[in-house]
Amino acid sequence: MTTPVLNGKSIDWRKTFFLLLGLALFFLFYFAPPFAPVHDPTGKEFALPKEGQRAIGLFLMAGIWWVFEVIPIGVTAITIGVFQGLWGIRKASDAFHDFMDPSVLFILGALFIGLAFSKSGLTKRVAFKMIQVAGEDTRIIMGGVFLITMVMTWMMAHTAVAAAMFPILMVILSLYGEEEKPTRFGKGLFIGMAWAAGAGSIMTMMGGARNPAAVGLFQEFTGQEISFLTFSKYMFPIGFAMVVMVWLLCVILFRPEKTRIVGVRDKVNQMAAQMGPITRNEIFVAVVTAIVLGLLVIQQFVPALEPINRSVLLLLAGLVFFIFNFFDVEDLEKRVPWNIILLFSGAMSIGFCLWKTGAAEWMAVGFLALFVNAHWLVFVLAISALVMVLTNFIMNVAAIAITLPIALVVASYLGINPQVILFAAVAMAGVPYMLLIGAAPNAIAYQSKQFTTGEFFSYGIIPSIISIGILAVMVLIIWPLMGMPGLLK
């Protein structure tokens, strides 16, 4: 229901309600009496500072505004920085410093590479080849997209994978013939790509920074070393199962309007023939991208490259494309999705805010304390669920850093194999399926305009719950058969 107001605009009462609800929650936490401290199993006390209490209120407000899109998602991100400085949660210099965190610039660099692929015509060529192999069945096309996305995450960060896949999927959607409006096929294609990128990224240590970070924390707390191959051995089955789950869910939830894109293979063959042989520009883009991605892959094995931040390498590729006139100022102003960049800037700021004010640690300890006397499997699944929820709101590395040490302490009391805690936490840190801010592929997929933030949230609840079920099967059956029992003898 809407009512006319000034300037020919009208009030959207639904958005107004959620805008006011978010503000009400923020001020409720802001003015509420101090919350009681929580205790871990050793008796250590964790107090919640007033800044942390206010951070939780801001966290809830931002979440509601993002899910229901009461204002543009980038503007909500700006609000996060403004409120931190305005209401004394953190200094404005700290809050807005996080807006240009290297992780945000990594996303910008990935978008530059995707833009270069698109402008050079390389994305069309890749998309045409994909269609020629997959054929006309829309369900097989979806499966092929998710499989390729999964494999690519073994070699590069899932942000770069999503940025490279996005323009390819836009070409596929145009061949579907409904690119001007949201369709079930479009929703399944883009949401599924984001989900598959997350699931694929948990399968190797190179899939994301959270993986080696978790292994490093684990070694520090337990003294046990997890090798590259051991990590992949236990994470591959769960990651692959999740990608299959994503495909089946997308086929069911987003049943394509057309079971076949009739004549698409012939059409693609004609369009591919019209493109002619591969051009110098395509070769140049492919070579530059291959060099940068190759450096990302070997970085962890070459000590001299380790100090170089990943964002520097991707931005270097963007710089090269600008120097050789692949981009111009108009591209920078009109084709770079600054709304998405701001979204992740705000996500980094609220994530650091929760972490540095002690709010995230207070929430994690309080939650896990509820399960100290529970069955060991319930405790493992509770940890996993907590990591999954946290990683929808804050950096997955931060979610791991907050929960893993606490969980390992509690696990020692329950006699749980610490490796189970490690792999379960890492698995759930890779599947932020409900919020766009949970992972860059989610936000990149949103650019397609095939779905709303509310749709992404509501649909994402289903694979999130199923993922916990898949993890339970791994913990109880698959991992013990592979040599990793749930309980220590």
CSV table of C-alpha atoms in Angstrom, one decimal:
chain,number,residue,atom,x,y,z
A,1,MET,CA,0.0,0.0,0.0
A,2,THR,CA,1.4,3.4,-0.9
A,3,THR,CA,0.3,7.0,-0.3
A,4,PRO,CA,1.3,10.0,-2.6
A,5,VAL,CA,3.8,12.4,-1.0
A,6,LEU,CA,6.1,15.2,-2.1
A,7,ASN,CA,7.8,15.3,-5.5
A,8,GLY,CA,5.4,12.8,-7.0
A,9,LYS,CA,6.8,10.0,-4.9
A,10,SER,CA,4.9,7.6,-2.7
A,11,ILE,CA,5.5,5.9,0.6
A,12,ASP,CA,6.1,2.2,0.4
A,13,TRP,CA,4.7,1.1,3.8
A,14,ARG,CA,6.4,-2.3,3.7
A,15,LYS,CA,9.8,-0.7,3.4
A,16,THR,CA,8.9,2.0,5.9
A,17,PHE,CA,8.0,-0.7,8.5
A,18,PHE,CA,11.3,-2.6,8.1
A,19,LEU,CA,13.3,0.7,8.1
A,20,LEU,CA,11.7,1.7,11.4
A,21,LEU,CA,12.1,-1.9,12.8
A,22,GLY,CA,15.8,-1.8,12.1
A,23,LEU,CA,16.1,1.6,13.8
A,24,ALA,CA,14.1,0.4,16.7
A,25,LEU,CA,16.4,-2.6,17.2
A,26,PHE,CA,19.4,-0.5,17.1
A,27,PHE,CA,18.2,2.0,19.7
A,28,LEU,CA,16.9,-0.9,21.8
A,29,PHE,CA,20.4,-2.3,22.1
A,30,TYR,CA,21.9,1.2,22.4
A,31,PHE,CA,19.9,2.2,25.4
A,32,ALA,CA,19.4,-1.2,27.0
A,33,PRO,CA,21.1,-1.9,30.4
A,34,PRO,CA,24.5,-3.7,30.1
A,35,PHE,CA,24.2,-7.4,29.2
A,36,ALA,CA,25.5,-10.0,31.6
A,37,PRO,CA,28.9,-11.6,30.8
A,38,VAL,CA,29.2,-15.1,29.5
A,39,HIS,CA,31.7,-17.9,30.5
A,40,ASP,CA,33.5,-20.6,28.6
A,41,PRO,CA,33.9,-24.2,30.0
A,42,THR,CA,37.2,-23.1,31.8
A,43,GLY,CA,35.3,-20.4,33.7
A,44,LYS,CA,36.9,-17.5,31.8
A,45,GLU,CA,34.6,-14.5,31.7
A,46,PHE,CA,33.7,-12.6,28.6
A,47,ALA,CA,32.1,-9.3,29.2
A,48,LEU,CA,30.2,-7.3,26.5
A,49,PRO,CA,31.4,-3.7,26.4
A,50,LYS,CA,28.9,-1.0,25.7
A,51,GLU,CA,30.4,-0.5,22.2
A,52,GLY,CA,29.9,-4.2,21.6
A,53,GLN,CA,26.3,-4.0,22.7
A,54,ARG,CA,25.7,-1.1,20.3
A,55,ALA,CA,27.5,-3.0,17.5
A,56,ILE,CA,25.0,-5.9,17.9
A,57,GLY,CA,22.2,-3.4,17.4
A,58,LEU,CA,23.8,-2.0,14.3
A,59,PHE,CA,24.4,-5.5,13.0
A,60,LEU,CA,20.7,-6.3,13.4
A,61,MET,CA,19.6,-3.1,11.8
A,62,ALA,CA,21.9,-3.5,8.8
A,63,GLY,CA,20.8,-7.1,8.3
A,64,ILE,CA,17.1,-6.1,8.2
A,65,TRP,CA,17.7,-3.2,5.8
A,66,TRP,CA,19.8,-5.4,3.5
A,67,VAL,CA,17.3,-8.3,3.4
A,68,PHE,CA,14.3,-6.1,2.8
A,69,GLU,CA,16.1,-3.5,0.7
A,70,VAL,CA,14.5,-0.6,2.5
A,71,ILE,CA,17.1,1.6,0.9
A,72,PRO,CA,19.7,0.8,-1.8
A,73,ILE,CA,22.1,-1.8,-0.4
A,74,GLY,CA,25.1,0.4,-1.0
A,75,VAL,CA,23.4,3.2,1.0
A,76,THR,CA,22.8,0.8,3.9
A,77,ALA,CA,26.6,0.1,3.8
A,78,ILE,CA,27.3,3.8,4.1
A,79,THR,CA,24.9,4.0,7.1
A,80,ILE,CA,27.0,1.4,8.9
A,81,GLY,CA,30.0,3.7,8.8
A,82,VAL,CA,28.0,6.8,9.6
A,83,PHE,CA,26.3,5.2,12.7
A,84,GLN,CA,29.6,3.9,14.1
A,85,GLY,CA,31.0,7.4,14.1
A,86,LEU,CA,27.8,9.2,15.0
A,87,TRP,CA,26.8,7.0,18.0
A,88,GLY,CA,30.2,6.3,19.5
A,89,ILE,CA,30.6,2.7,18.5
A,90,ARG,CA,34.0,3.2,16.9
A,91,LYS,CA,35.9,6.2,15.6
A,92,ALA,CA,34.8,7.2,12.1
A,93,SER,CA,38.4,6.8,10.9
A,94,ASP,CA,38.4,3.2,11.9
A,95,ALA,CA,34.9,2.5,10.6
A,96,PHE,CA,35.6,4.0,7.2
A,97,HIS,CA,39.1,2.6,7.0
A,98,ASP,CA,37.5,-0.8,6.6
A,99,PHE,CA,35.6,0.4,3.5
A,100,MET,CA,38.9,0.2,1.5
A,101,ASP,CA,40.1,-3.1,3.1
A,102,PRO,CA,42.2,-5.2,0.6
A,103,SER,CA,39.4,-7.7,0.5
A,104,VAL,CA,37.1,-5.0,-1.0
A,105,LEU,CA,39.8,-4.1,-3.5
A,106,PHE,CA,40.2,-7.8,-4.4
A,107,ILE,CA,36.5,-7.8,-5.4
A,108,LEU,CA,37.1,-4.6,-7.5
A,109,GLY,CA,40.1,-6.3,-9.2
A,110,ALA,CA,38.0,-9.4,-10.0
A,111,LEU,CA,35.3,-7.2,-11.5
A,112,PHE,CA,37.9,-5.5,-13.7
A,113,ILE,CA,38.9,-9.0,-15.0
A,114,GLY,CA,35.3,-9.9,-15.7
A,115,LEU,CA,34.8,-6.6,-17.6
A,116,ALA,CA,37.9,-7.3,-19.7
A,117,PHE,CA,36.6,-10.7,-20.6
A,118,SER,CA,33.3,-9.2,-21.6
A,119,LYS,CA,34.7,-6.3,-23.7
A,120,SER,CA,37.2,-8.5,-25.5
A,121,GLY,CA,34.5,-11.0,-26.5
A,122,LEU,CA,36.2,-13.8,-24.7
A,123,THR,CA,33.1,-14.4,-22.5
A,124,LYS,CA,30.9,-15.0,-25.6
A,125,ARG,CA,33.4,-17.5,-27.0
A,126,VAL,CA,33.6,-19.4,-23.7
A,127,ALA,CA,29.8,-19.3,-23.4
A,128,PHE,CA,29.3,-20.6,-26.9
A,129,LYS,CA,31.7,-23.5,-26.3
A,130,MET,CA,29.8,-24.4,-23.1
A,131,ILE,CA,26.5,-24.4,-25.0
A,132,GLN,CA,27.9,-26.5,-27.8
A,133,VAL,CA,29.0,-29.1,-25.2
A,134,ALA,CA,25.9,-29.0,-23.0
A,135,GLY,CA,23.3,-28.9,-25.7
A,136,GLU,CA,19.8,-27.6,-25.4
A,137,ASP,CA,18.5,-29.1,-22.1
A,138,THR,CA,18.3,-26.2,-19.6
A,139,ARG,CA,18.9,-28.6,-16.6
A,140,ILE,CA,22.1,-29.9,-18.2
A,141,ILE,CA,23.2,-26.3,-18.9
A,142,MET,CA,22.7,-25.4,-15.2
A,143,GLY,CA,24.7,-28.5,-14.2
A,144,GLY,CA,27.5,-27.7,-16.5
A,145,VAL,CA,27.7,-24.1,-15.2
A,146,PHE,CA,27.9,-25.3,-11.6
A,147,LEU,CA,30.5,-28.0,-12.4
A,148,ILE,CA,32.7,-25.5,-14.2
A,149,THR,CA,32.3,-23.0,-11.3
A,150,MET,CA,33.3,-25.8,-8.8
A,151,VAL,CA,36.4,-26.8,-10.7
A,152,MET,CA,37.6,-23.2,-11.2
A,153,THR,CA,37.4,-22.6,-7.4
A,154,TRP,CA,40.1,-25.2,-7.0
A,155,MET,CA,42.6,-23.0,-8.7
A,156,MET,CA,41.5,-19.4,-7.8
A,157,ALA,CA,39.5,-17.5,-5.3
A,158,HIS,CA,35.7,-17.9,-5.7
A,159,THR,CA,35.4,-14.1,-6.1
A,160,ALA,CA,37.5,-14.2,-9.3
A,161,VAL,CA,35.5,-17.3,-10.4
A,162,ALA,CA,32.2,-15.5,-10.0
A,163,ALA,CA,33.5,-12.4,-11.8
A,164,ALA,CA,34.6,-14.6,-14.7
A,165,MET,CA,31.4,-16.6,-14.8
A,166,PHE,CA,29.0,-13.7,-14.6
A,167,PRO,CA,29.3,-12.4,-18.2
A,168,ILE,CA,29.2,-15.9,-19.5
A,169,LEU,CA,26.0,-16.5,-17.7
A,170,MET,CA,24.6,-13.3,-19.1
A,171,VAL,CA,25.2,-14.5,-22.6
A,172,ILE,CA,23.5,-17.8,-21.8
A,173,LEU,CA,20.5,-15.9,-20.4
A,174,SER,CA,20.3,-13.8,-23.6
A,175,LEU,CA,20.2,-17.1,-25.6
A,176,TYR,CA,17.4,-18.2,-23.4
A,177,GLY,CA,15.4,-15.3,-24.7
A,178,GLU,CA,14.2,-13.7,-21.5
A,179,GLU,CA,17.1,-11.5,-20.4
A,180,GLU,CA,14.9,-8.4,-20.0
A,181,LYS,CA,13.0,-9.8,-17.0
A,182,PRO,CA,13.5,-12.2,-14.1
A,183,THR,CA,12.9,-15.8,-14.8
A,184,ARG,CA,13.1,-19.0,-12.9
A,185,PHE,CA,15.9,-20.2,-15.2
A,186,GLY,CA,17.8,-16.9,-14.5
A,187,LYS,CA,17.3,-17.2,-10.8
A,188,GLY,CA,18.6,-20.8,-10.8
A,189,LEU,CA,21.5,-19.9,-13.0
A,190,PHE,CA,22.9,-17.0,-11.0
A,191,ILE,CA,21.9,-18.1,-7.5
A,192,GLY,CA,23.2,-21.6,-8.2
A,193,MET,CA,26.5,-20.2,-9.5
A,194,ALA,CA,27.0,-18.3,-6.3
A,195,TRP,CA,26.1,-21.3,-4.1
A,196,ALA,CA,28.3,-23.6,-6.2
A,197,ALA,CA,31.2,-21.2,-5.9
A,198,GLY,CA,31.0,-21.4,-2.1
A,199,ALA,CA,30.7,-25.2,-2.0
A,200,GLY,CA,33.6,-25.6,-4.5
A,201,SER,CA,35.8,-23.2,-2.5
A,202,ILE,CA,35.9,-25.5,0.6
A,203,MET,CA,37.5,-28.4,-1.3
A,204,THR,CA,41.1,-27.2,-1.4
A,205,MET,CA,43.3,-24.8,0.6
A,206,MET,CA,43.4,-22.5,-2.4
A,207,GLY,CA,39.7,-22.0,-2.4
A,208,GLY,CA,39.8,-19.1,0.1
A,209,ALA,CA,41.8,-17.4,2.7
A,210,ARG,CA,39.7,-19.0,5.5
A,211,ASN,CA,41.0,-22.5,4.7
A,212,PRO,CA,44.7,-21.9,5.4
A,213,ALA,CA,43.8,-19.5,8.2
A,214,ALA,CA,41.8,-22.3,9.9
A,215,VAL,CA,44.5,-24.8,9.4
A,216,GLY,CA,47.0,-22.4,11.0
A,217,LEU,CA,44.8,-21.8,14.0
A,218,PHE,CA,44.3,-25.5,14.4
A,219,GLN,CA,48.0,-26.2,14.4
A,220,GLU,CA,48.6,-23.4,16.9
A,221,PHE,CA,46.0,-24.8,19.4
A,222,THR,CA,46.5,-28.5,18.9
A,223,GLY,CA,50.1,-28.9,17.6
A,224,GLN,CA,48.7,-31.0,14.8
A,225,GLU,CA,49.7,-30.2,11.2
A,226,ILE,CA,47.1,-30.7,8.3
A,227,SER,CA,48.7,-31.1,4.9
A,228,PHE,CA,47.4,-29.8,1.6
A,229,LEU,CA,46.4,-33.3,0.5
A,230,THR,CA,44.8,-34.3,3.8
A,231,PHE,CA,42.7,-31.1,3.7
A,232,SER,CA,41.4,-31.9,0.2
A,233,LYS,CA,40.9,-35.6,1.1
A,234,TYR,CA,38.3,-34.8,3.8
A,235,MET,CA,36.8,-31.7,2.2
A,236,PHE,CA,36.3,-33.0,-1.3
A,237,PRO,CA,33.4,-35.4,-0.5
A,238,ILE,CA,31.4,-32.7,1.4
A,239,GLY,CA,32.1,-30.0,-1.2
A,240,PHE,CA,31.1,-32.3,-4.1
A,241,ALA,CA,27.9,-33.4,-2.3
A,242,MET,CA,27.0,-29.8,-1.8
A,243,VAL,CA,27.5,-28.9,-5.4
A,244,VAL,CA,25.2,-31.8,-6.4
A,245,MET,CA,22.7,-30.6,-3.8
A,246,VAL,CA,22.8,-27.1,-5.3
A,247,TRP,CA,22.1,-28.5,-8.8
A,248,LEU,CA,19.2,-30.6,-7.7
A,249,LEU,CA,17.7,-27.7,-5.6
A,250,CYS,CA,18.0,-25.3,-8.5
A,251,VAL,CA,16.3,-27.7,-10.9
A,252,ILE,CA,13.4,-28.1,-8.4
A,253,LEU,CA,13.1,-24.6,-6.9
A,254,PHE,CA,13.8,-22.8,-10.1
A,255,ARG,CA,12.3,-25.2,-12.6
A,256,PRO,CA,13.1,-23.5,-16.0
A,257,GLU,CA,10.1,-22.2,-18.0
A,258,LYS,CA,11.6,-24.0,-21.0
A,259,THR,CA,13.0,-27.5,-20.7
A,260,ARG,CA,15.0,-26.9,-23.8
A,261,ILE,CA,16.4,-23.9,-25.7
A,262,VAL,CA,15.2,-25.2,-29.1
A,263,GLY,CA,17.7,-24.6,-31.8
A,264,VAL,CA,20.3,-23.0,-29.5
A,265,ARG,CA,23.1,-25.2,-30.6
A,266,ASP,CA,22.6,-24.2,-34.3
A,267,LYS,CA,22.2,-20.6,-33.3
A,268,VAL,CA,25.4,-20.7,-31.2
A,269,ASN,CA,27.3,-22.4,-34.1
A,270,GLN,CA,26.3,-19.6,-36.4
A,271,MET,CA,27.2,-16.9,-33.9
A,272,ALA,CA,30.6,-18.6,-33.2
A,273,ALA,CA,31.3,-18.7,-36.9
A,274,GLN,CA,30.5,-15.0,-37.2
A,275,MET,CA,33.0,-14.2,-34.5
A,276,GLY,CA,35.8,-15.8,-36.5
A,277,PRO,CA,39.1,-16.9,-35.1
A,278,ILE,CA,40.3,-15.8,-31.7
A,279,THR,CA,41.5,-12.1,-31.8
A,280,ARG,CA,44.6,-10.5,-30.4
A,281,ASN,CA,42.5,-8.7,-27.7
A,282,GLU,CA,41.1,-12.0,-26.5
A,283,ILE,CA,44.5,-13.6,-26.4
A,284,PHE,CA,45.9,-10.6,-24.5
A,285,VAL,CA,43.1,-10.7,-21.9
A,286,ALA,CA,43.5,-14.5,-21.5
A,287,VAL,CA,47.3,-14.3,-21.1
A,288,VAL,CA,47.2,-11.4,-18.6
A,289,THR,CA,44.4,-13.2,-16.6
A,290,ALA,CA,46.3,-16.5,-16.7
A,291,ILE,CA,49.5,-14.9,-15.4
A,292,VAL,CA,47.7,-13.2,-12.5
A,293,LEU,CA,45.7,-16.3,-11.6
A,294,GLY,CA,48.9,-18.4,-11.9
A,295,LEU,CA,50.6,-16.1,-9.4
A,296,LEU,CA,47.6,-16.4,-7.0
A,297,VAL,CA,47.9,-20.2,-7.2
A,298,ILE,CA,51.7,-20.4,-6.6
A,299,GLN,CA,51.8,-17.6,-4.1
A,300,GLN,CA,51.5,-19.9,-1.1
A,301,PHE,CA,54.4,-22.1,-2.4
A,302,VAL,CA,56.8,-19.2,-3.3
A,303,PRO,CA,58.1,-17.3,-0.2
A,304,ALA,CA,59.0,-14.3,-2.2
A,305,LEU,CA,55.4,-13.8,-3.3
A,306,GLU,CA,53.8,-14.4,0.1
A,307,PRO,CA,54.0,-10.7,1.3
A,308,ILE,CA,52.1,-9.5,-1.8
A,309,ASN,CA,48.4,-9.1,-1.0
A,310,ARG,CA,46.0,-10.9,-3.4
A,311,SER,CA,44.2,-7.7,-4.2
A,312,VAL,CA,47.4,-6.2,-5.6
A,313,LEU,CA,47.7,-8.9,-8.2
A,314,LEU,CA,44.1,-8.5,-9.4
A,315,LEU,CA,44.3,-4.7,-9.4
A,316,LEU,CA,47.5,-5.0,-11.4
A,317,ALA,CA,45.6,-6.8,-14.1
A,318,GLY,CA,43.1,-4.0,-14.1
A,319,LEU,CA,45.9,-1.4,-14.3
A,320,VAL,CA,47.3,-3.3,-17.4
A,321,PHE,CA,43.9,-3.2,-19.1
A,322,PHE,CA,43.6,0.5,-18.5
A,323,ILE,CA,47.1,1.2,-19.8
A,324,PHE,CA,46.4,-0.8,-23.0
A,325,ASN,CA,43.0,1.0,-23.5
A,326,PHE,CA,40.7,-1.9,-22.8
A,327,PHE,CA,38.9,0.3,-20.3
A,328,ASP,CA,38.2,4.1,-20.3
A,329,VAL,CA,36.7,6.5,-17.8
A,330,GLU,CA,33.1,5.8,-19.0
A,331,ASP,CA,33.6,2.1,-18.2
A,332,LEU,CA,34.8,3.1,-14.7
A,333,GLU,CA,31.8,5.3,-14.1
A,334,LYS,CA,29.1,3.2,-15.7
A,335,ARG,CA,30.1,-0.4,-15.9
A,336,VAL,CA,31.7,-1.0,-12.5
A,337,PRO,CA,28.9,-1.8,-10.0
A,338,TRP,CA,29.7,0.6,-7.3
A,339,ASN,CA,26.6,-0.3,-5.3
A,340,ILE,CA,28.1,-3.8,-4.9
A,341,ILE,CA,31.5,-2.4,-4.0
A,342,LEU,CA,29.9,-0.3,-1.3
A,343,LEU,CA,27.9,-3.3,-0.1
A,344,PHE,CA,31.1,-5.2,0.6
A,345,SER,CA,32.7,-2.2,2.1
A,346,GLY,CA,29.9,-2.0,4.7
A,347,ALA,CA,30.1,-5.7,5.3
A,348,MET,CA,33.8,-5.4,6.1
A,349,SER,CA,33.1,-2.5,8.4
A,350,ILE,CA,30.4,-4.2,10.4
A,351,GLY,CA,32.4,-7.4,10.5
A,352,PHE,CA,35.4,-5.7,12.0
A,353,CYS,CA,33.1,-3.7,14.3
A,354,LEU,CA,31.6,-6.9,15.8
A,355,TRP,CA,35.1,-8.4,16.1
A,356,LYS,CA,37.0,-5.5,17.6
A,357,THR,CA,34.3,-4.5,20.1
A,358,GLY,CA,34.2,-8.0,21.4
A,359,ALA,CA,30.5,-8.5,20.4
A,360,ALA,CA,31.2,-11.5,18.1
A,361,GLU,CA,33.2,-13.3,20.7
A,362,TRP,CA,30.6,-12.7,23.4
A,363,MET,CA,27.9,-14.1,21.1
A,364,ALA,CA,29.9,-17.1,20.1
A,365,VAL,CA,30.9,-18.1,23.7
A,366,GLY,CA,27.3,-17.5,24.9
A,367,PHE,CA,25.9,-19.7,22.1
A,368,LEU,CA,28.4,-22.6,22.5
A,369,ALA,CA,28.0,-22.6,26.3
A,370,LEU,CA,24.4,-23.9,25.7
A,371,PHE,CA,25.7,-27.1,24.2
A,372,VAL,CA,28.5,-28.1,26.6
A,373,ASN,CA,26.3,-30.9,28.1
A,374,ALA,CA,24.8,-31.9,24.8
A,375,HIS,CA,25.6,-35.0,22.7
A,376,TRP,CA,28.9,-34.6,20.9
A,377,LEU,CA,27.2,-34.6,17.5
A,378,VAL,CA,24.8,-31.9,18.6
A,379,PHE,CA,27.8,-29.8,19.7
A,380,VAL,CA,29.6,-30.2,16.4
A,381,LEU,CA,26.5,-29.3,14.4
A,382,ALA,CA,25.8,-26.3,16.7
A,383,ILE,CA,29.4,-25.0,16.1
A,384,SER,CA,28.8,-25.5,12.4
A,385,ALA,CA,25.5,-23.7,12.4
A,386,LEU,CA,27.1,-20.8,14.3
A,387,VAL,CA,29.9,-20.5,11.8
A,388,MET,CA,27.4,-20.6,9.0
A,389,VAL,CA,25.3,-17.8,10.5
A,390,LEU,CA,28.3,-15.6,11.4
A,391,THR,CA,29.9,-16.0,8.0
A,392,ASN,CA,26.7,-14.6,6.4
A,393,PHE,CA,27.3,-11.3,8.3
A,394,ILE,CA,31.1,-11.0,8.9
A,395,MET,CA,34.3,-12.2,7.1
A,396,ASN,CA,34.6,-15.9,7.0
A,397,VAL,CA,38.1,-15.6,8.3
A,398,ALA,CA,36.8,-13.7,11.3
A,399,ALA,CA,34.0,-16.2,11.9
A,400,ILE,CA,36.7,-19.0,12.0
A,401,ALA,CA,39.0,-17.0,14.2
A,402,ILE,CA,36.2,-16.3,16.7
A,403,THR,CA,34.6,-19.8,16.9
A,404,LEU,CA,37.4,-22.3,16.3
A,405,PRO,CA,39.6,-21.6,19.4
A,406,ILE,CA,36.5,-21.7,21.7
A,407,ALA,CA,35.1,-24.8,20.0
A,408,LEU,CA,38.5,-26.6,20.3
A,409,VAL,CA,38.5,-25.9,24.1
A,410,VAL,CA,35.0,-27.3,24.6
A,411,ALA,CA,35.7,-30.3,22.3
A,412,SER,CA,38.6,-31.3,24.6
A,413,TYR,CA,36.1,-31.6,27.5
A,414,LEU,CA,33.7,-33.7,25.4
A,415,GLY,CA,36.4,-36.0,23.9
A,416,ILE,CA,35.6,-34.9,20.4
A,417,ASN,CA,38.3,-35.4,17.7
A,418,PRO,CA,39.6,-31.8,17.1
A,419,GLN,CA,40.0,-32.5,13.4
A,420,VAL,CA,36.2,-33.0,13.1
A,421,ILE,CA,35.7,-29.5,14.6
A,422,LEU,CA,38.2,-28.1,12.1
A,423,PHE,CA,36.7,-29.6,9.0
A,424,ALA,CA,33.1,-29.0,10.1
A,425,ALA,CA,33.8,-25.3,10.8
A,426,VAL,CA,35.7,-24.8,7.5
A,427,ALA,CA,32.9,-26.5,5.5
A,428,MET,CA,30.2,-24.2,7.0
A,429,ALA,CA,32.4,-21.1,6.5
A,430,GLY,CA,32.1,-21.6,2.8
A,431,VAL,CA,28.4,-21.7,2.5
A,432,PRO,CA,26.9,-18.3,3.3
A,433,TYR,CA,23.8,-19.0,1.3
A,434,MET,CA,21.4,-16.4,2.8
A,435,LEU,CA,22.8,-12.9,2.6
A,436,LEU,CA,24.5,-11.1,-0.3
A,437,ILE,CA,27.2,-9.8,2.1
A,438,GLY,CA,28.1,-13.4,3.1
A,439,ALA,CA,30.4,-13.8,0.0
A,440,ALA,CA,31.4,-11.9,-3.0
A,441,PRO,CA,29.9,-14.4,-5.5
A,442,ASN,CA,26.5,-13.7,-3.9
A,443,ALA,CA,26.8,-10.0,-4.6
A,444,ILE,CA,28.2,-10.5,-8.1
A,445,ALA,CA,25.2,-12.7,-9.0
A,446,TYR,CA,22.9,-10.0,-7.7
A,447,GLN,CA,24.0,-7.8,-10.5
A,448,SER,CA,22.0,-9.9,-12.9
A,449,LYS,CA,18.8,-8.4,-11.5
A,450,GLN,CA,17.2,-11.9,-11.6
A,451,PHE,CA,16.4,-12.0,-7.9
A,452,THR,CA,15.9,-9.7,-4.9
A,453,THR,CA,17.8,-9.8,-1.6
A,454,GLY,CA,14.7,-11.1,0.1
A,455,GLU,CA,14.4,-14.0,-2.4
A,456,PHE,CA,18.1,-14.8,-2.0
A,457,PHE,CA,17.6,-14.9,1.8
A,458,SER,CA,14.4,-17.1,1.7
A,459,TYR,CA,15.7,-19.5,-0.9
A,460,GLY,CA,19.0,-19.7,0.9
A,461,ILE,CA,17.5,-21.1,4.1
A,462,ILE,CA,16.8,-24.4,2.3
A,463,PRO,CA,20.4,-25.3,1.2
A,464,SER,CA,21.7,-24.0,4.5
A,465,ILE,CA,19.6,-26.5,6.4
A,466,ILE,CA,20.4,-29.3,4.0
A,467,SER,CA,24.2,-28.5,4.3
A,468,ILE,CA,24.0,-29.2,8.0
A,469,GLY,CA,22.4,-32.5,7.2
A,470,ILE,CA,25.1,-33.4,4.7
A,471,LEU,CA,27.7,-32.5,7.3
A,472,ALA,CA,26.0,-34.8,9.9
A,473,VAL,CA,26.3,-37.7,7.4
A,474,MET,CA,30.0,-36.8,6.9
A,475,VAL,CA,30.7,-36.7,10.6
A,476,LEU,CA,28.8,-39.9,11.5
A,477,ILE,CA,29.6,-42.1,8.4
A,478,ILE,CA,31.9,-40.9,5.7
A,479,TRP,CA,34.7,-39.3,7.6
A,480,PRO,CA,35.1,-42.3,10.0
A,481,LEU,CA,35.3,-44.6,7.0
A,482,MET,CA,38.0,-42.4,5.7
A,483,GLY,CA,40.0,-42.6,9.0
A,484,MET,CA,38.7,-39.6,11.0
A,485,PRO,CA,36.5,-40.8,13.9
A,486,GLY,CA,34.2,-38.4,15.6
A,487,LEU,CA,35.3,-39.2,19.1
A,488,LEU,CA,38.8,-39.8,20.5
A,489,LYS,CA,39.4,-43.2,22.0
